[in-house]
Coordinates of C-alpha atoms in Angstrom, one line a residue:
X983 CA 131.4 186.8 114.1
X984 CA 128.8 187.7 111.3
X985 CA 126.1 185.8 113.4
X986 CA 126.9 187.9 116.9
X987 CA 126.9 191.0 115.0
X988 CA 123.3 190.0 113.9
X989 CA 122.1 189.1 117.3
X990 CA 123.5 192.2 118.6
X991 CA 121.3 194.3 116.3
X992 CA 118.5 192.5 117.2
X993 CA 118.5 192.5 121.2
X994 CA 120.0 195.9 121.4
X995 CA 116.9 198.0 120.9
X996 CA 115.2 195.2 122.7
X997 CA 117.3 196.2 125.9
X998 CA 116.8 200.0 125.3
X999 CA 113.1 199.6 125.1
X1000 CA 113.3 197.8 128.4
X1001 CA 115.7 200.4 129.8
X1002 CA 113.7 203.4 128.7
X1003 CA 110.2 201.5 128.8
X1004 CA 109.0 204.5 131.7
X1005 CA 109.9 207.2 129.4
X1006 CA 108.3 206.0 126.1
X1007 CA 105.0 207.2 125.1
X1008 CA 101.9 204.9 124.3
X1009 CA 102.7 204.4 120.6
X1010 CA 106.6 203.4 121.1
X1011 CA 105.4 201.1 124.0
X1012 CA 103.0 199.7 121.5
X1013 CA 105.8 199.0 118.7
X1014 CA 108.3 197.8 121.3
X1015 CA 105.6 195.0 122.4
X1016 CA 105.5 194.0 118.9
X1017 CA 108.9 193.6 118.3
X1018 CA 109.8 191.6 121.1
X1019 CA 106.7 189.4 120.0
X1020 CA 108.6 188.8 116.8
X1021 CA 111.9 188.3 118.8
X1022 CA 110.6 186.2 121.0
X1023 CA 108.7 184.0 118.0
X1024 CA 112.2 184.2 116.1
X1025 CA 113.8 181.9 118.6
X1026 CA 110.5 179.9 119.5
X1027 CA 109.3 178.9 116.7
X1028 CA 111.4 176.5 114.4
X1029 CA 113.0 176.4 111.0
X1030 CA 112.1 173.9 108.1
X1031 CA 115.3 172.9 108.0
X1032 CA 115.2 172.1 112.0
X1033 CA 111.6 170.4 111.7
X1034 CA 113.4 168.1 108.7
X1035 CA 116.2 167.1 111.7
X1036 CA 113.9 166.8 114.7
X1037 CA 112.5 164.7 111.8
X1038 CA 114.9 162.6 111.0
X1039 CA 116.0 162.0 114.7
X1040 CA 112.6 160.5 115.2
X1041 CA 112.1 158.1 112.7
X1042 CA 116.0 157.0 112.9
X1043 CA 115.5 154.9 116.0
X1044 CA 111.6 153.5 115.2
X1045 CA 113.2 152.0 111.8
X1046 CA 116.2 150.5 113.9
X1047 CA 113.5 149.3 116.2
X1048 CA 111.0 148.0 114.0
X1049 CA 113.9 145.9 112.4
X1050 CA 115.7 144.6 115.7
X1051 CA 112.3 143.5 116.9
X1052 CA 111.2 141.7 112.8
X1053 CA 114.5 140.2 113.1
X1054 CA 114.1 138.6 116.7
X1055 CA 110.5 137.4 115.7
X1056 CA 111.9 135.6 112.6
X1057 CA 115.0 134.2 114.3
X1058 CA 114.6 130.7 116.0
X1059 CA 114.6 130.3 119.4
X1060 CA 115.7 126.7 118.9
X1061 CA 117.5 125.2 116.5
X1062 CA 116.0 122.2 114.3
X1063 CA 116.4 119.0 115.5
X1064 CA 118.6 117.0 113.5
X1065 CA 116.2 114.6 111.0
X1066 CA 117.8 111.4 112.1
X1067 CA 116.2 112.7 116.1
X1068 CA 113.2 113.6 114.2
X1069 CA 112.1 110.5 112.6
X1070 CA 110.4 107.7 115.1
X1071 CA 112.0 104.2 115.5
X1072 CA 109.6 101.1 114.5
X1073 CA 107.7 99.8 117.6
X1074 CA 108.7 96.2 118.5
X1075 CA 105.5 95.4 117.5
X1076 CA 106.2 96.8 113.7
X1077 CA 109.4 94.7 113.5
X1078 CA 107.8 91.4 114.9
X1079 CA 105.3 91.7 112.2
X1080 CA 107.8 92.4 109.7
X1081 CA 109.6 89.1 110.2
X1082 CA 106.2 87.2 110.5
X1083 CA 106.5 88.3 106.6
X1084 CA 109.6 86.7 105.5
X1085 CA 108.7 83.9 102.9
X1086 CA 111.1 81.8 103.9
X1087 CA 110.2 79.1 101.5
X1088 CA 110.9 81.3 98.4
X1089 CA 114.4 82.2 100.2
X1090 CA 115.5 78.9 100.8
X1091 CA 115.1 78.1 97.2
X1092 CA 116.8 81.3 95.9
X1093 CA 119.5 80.4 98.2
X1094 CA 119.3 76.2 96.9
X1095 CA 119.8 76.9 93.7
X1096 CA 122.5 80.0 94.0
X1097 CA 125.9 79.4 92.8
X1098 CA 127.6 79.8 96.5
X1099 CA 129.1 77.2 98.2
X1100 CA 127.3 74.6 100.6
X1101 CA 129.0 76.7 103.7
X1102 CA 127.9 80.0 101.8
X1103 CA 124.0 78.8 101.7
X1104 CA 124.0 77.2 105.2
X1105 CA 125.4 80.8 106.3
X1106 CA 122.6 82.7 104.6
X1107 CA 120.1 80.8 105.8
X1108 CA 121.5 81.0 109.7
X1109 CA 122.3 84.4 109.3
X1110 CA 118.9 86.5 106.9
X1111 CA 116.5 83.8 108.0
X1112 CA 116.8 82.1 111.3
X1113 CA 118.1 85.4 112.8
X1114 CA 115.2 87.8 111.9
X1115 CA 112.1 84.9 112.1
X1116 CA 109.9 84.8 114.6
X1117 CA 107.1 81.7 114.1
X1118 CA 103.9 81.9 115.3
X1119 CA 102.9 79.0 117.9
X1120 CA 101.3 76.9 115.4
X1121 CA 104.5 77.1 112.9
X1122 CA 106.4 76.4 115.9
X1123 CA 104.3 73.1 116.2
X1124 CA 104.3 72.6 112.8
X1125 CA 107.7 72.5 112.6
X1126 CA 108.6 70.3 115.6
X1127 CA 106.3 67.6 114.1
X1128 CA 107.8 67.9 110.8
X1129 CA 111.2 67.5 111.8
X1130 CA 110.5 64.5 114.5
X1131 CA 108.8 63.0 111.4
X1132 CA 111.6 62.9 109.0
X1133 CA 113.8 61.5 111.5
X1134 CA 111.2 58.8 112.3
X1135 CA 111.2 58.0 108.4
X1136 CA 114.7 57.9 108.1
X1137 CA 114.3 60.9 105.5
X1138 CA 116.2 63.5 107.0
X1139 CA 119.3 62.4 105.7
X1140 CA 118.5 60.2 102.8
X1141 CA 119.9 62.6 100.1
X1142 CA 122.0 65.5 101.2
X1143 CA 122.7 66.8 98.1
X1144 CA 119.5 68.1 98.4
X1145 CA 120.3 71.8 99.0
X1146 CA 116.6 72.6 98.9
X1147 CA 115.4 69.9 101.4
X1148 CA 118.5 69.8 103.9
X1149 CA 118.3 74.3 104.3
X1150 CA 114.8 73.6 104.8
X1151 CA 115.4 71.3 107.6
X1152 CA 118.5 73.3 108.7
X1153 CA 116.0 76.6 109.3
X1154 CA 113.4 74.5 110.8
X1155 CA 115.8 73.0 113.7
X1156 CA 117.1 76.0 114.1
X1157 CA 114.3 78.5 114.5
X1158 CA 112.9 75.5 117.3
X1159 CA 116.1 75.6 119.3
X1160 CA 116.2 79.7 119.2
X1161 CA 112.1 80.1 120.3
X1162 CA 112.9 77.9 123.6
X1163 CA 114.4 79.7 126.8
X1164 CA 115.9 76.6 128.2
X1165 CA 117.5 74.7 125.9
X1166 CA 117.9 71.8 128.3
X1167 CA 114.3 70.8 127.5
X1168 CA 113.5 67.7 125.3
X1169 CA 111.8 69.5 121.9
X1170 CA 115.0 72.3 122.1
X1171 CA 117.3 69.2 122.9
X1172 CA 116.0 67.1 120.0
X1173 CA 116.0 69.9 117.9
X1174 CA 119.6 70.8 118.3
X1175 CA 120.9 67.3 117.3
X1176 CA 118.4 67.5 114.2
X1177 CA 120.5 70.6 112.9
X1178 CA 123.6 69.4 113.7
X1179 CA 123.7 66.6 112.0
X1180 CA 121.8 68.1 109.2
X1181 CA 124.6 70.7 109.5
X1182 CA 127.8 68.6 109.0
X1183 CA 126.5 66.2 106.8
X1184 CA 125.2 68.9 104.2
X1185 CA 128.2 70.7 104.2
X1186 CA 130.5 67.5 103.8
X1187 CA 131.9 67.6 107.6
X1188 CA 130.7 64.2 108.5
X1189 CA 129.5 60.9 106.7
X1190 CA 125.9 60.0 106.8
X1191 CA 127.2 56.7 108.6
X1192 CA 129.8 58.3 110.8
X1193 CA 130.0 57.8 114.8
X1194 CA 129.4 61.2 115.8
X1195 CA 126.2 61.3 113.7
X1196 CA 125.1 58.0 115.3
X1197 CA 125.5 59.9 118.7
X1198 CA 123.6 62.3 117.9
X1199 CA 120.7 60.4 116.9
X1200 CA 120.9 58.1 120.2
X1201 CA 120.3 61.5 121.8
X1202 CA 117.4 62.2 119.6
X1203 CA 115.9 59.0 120.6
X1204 CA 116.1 59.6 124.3
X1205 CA 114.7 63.1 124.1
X1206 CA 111.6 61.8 122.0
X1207 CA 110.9 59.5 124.6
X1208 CA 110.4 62.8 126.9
X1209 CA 108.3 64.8 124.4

């Protein structure tokens, strides 16, 4: 109420003046102009206290804005791959280098003079040795000569307490029968009645002497005549 009783006062004479504008003289017209100036500038021209809101409606959404956008320009757009996705797998070519590596000799007499049992280091040797060696052509041949030698020589089976000597003769028959695709051919053939008997005699299964190691060896003998 106190508010409309102010505006009242002050458009009142500003109503008269237009009203009786024909009638006033020069100096009243003069003061009336003046007056409705300042009326006019009263409702024009803004407070400090409304040029503090128009203010703070402004800079309310930039500062919303300014942080919605910093926050979408440091969030990801795709999460991190998981570091087991991240990290490369060896090439082929890595891991066949790696098992050119193995020194085999030095494992075959860590595992000779172990305290496992003979079926313990025949399983080592099959399972850490032959399984993750790959012999270069000229081992391969070196091998395959060594082991048709100690058969020629009567050597292979001469002492198999020999841990040492009868693993080492154990990996070499076996990594020949493993590098050949067919095993049907005479080297592969030879080879595979090598380790057997090598095999079961070492680890106590058959006798030196006993019929099924004879076998074997008339096998041998037929597939060296082939080689």
């Amino acid at each position: 109420m106190k508010f409309l009783r102010i505006l009242g006062w002050i458009c009142i004479p500003f109503i008269m003046v237009i009203i009786s504008w024909r009638k006033l003289g020069k100096a009243p017209k003069v003061a009336a102009i003046i007056w409705s100036i300042l009326i006019i500038l009263f409702f024009l021209i803004p407070t400090e206290d409304q040029e503090k809101q128009l203010a703070e409606t402004k800079t309310v959404p930039t500062t919303t804005n300014t942080q919605t956008k910093s926050e979408e320009v440091n969030k990801p757009s795709v999460e991190p791959a998981p570091k087991d996705e991240i990290e490369a797998e060896p090439s082929g070519t890595e891991v066949e280098e790696e098992t050119k590596t193995i020194d085999w000799r030095t494992k075959i007499k860590e595992i000779a003079n172990s305290d496992q049992s003979v079926t313990e280091k025949f399983d080592q040797v099959e399972l850490e040795l032959v399984n993750n060696y790959i012999p270069s052509e000229e081992e391969l041949t070196a091998f395959e000569n060594e082991i048709i030698s100690a058969f020629k020589n009567k050597e292979y089976l001469k002492d198999i307490t020999d841990a040492e000597y009868m693993l080492t003769n154990i990996f070499k028959s076996s990594v020949i029968v493993s590098s050949y695709e067919d095993k049907n051919e005479p080297m592969p053939s030879f080879a595979f009645d090598f380790w057997q008997n090598s095999k079961y005699t070492y680890r106590g299964a058959d006798a030196v002497d006993s019929e099924s190691v004879k076998a074997n060896e008339d096998q041998m003998e037929r597939a060296l005549e082939e080689i």
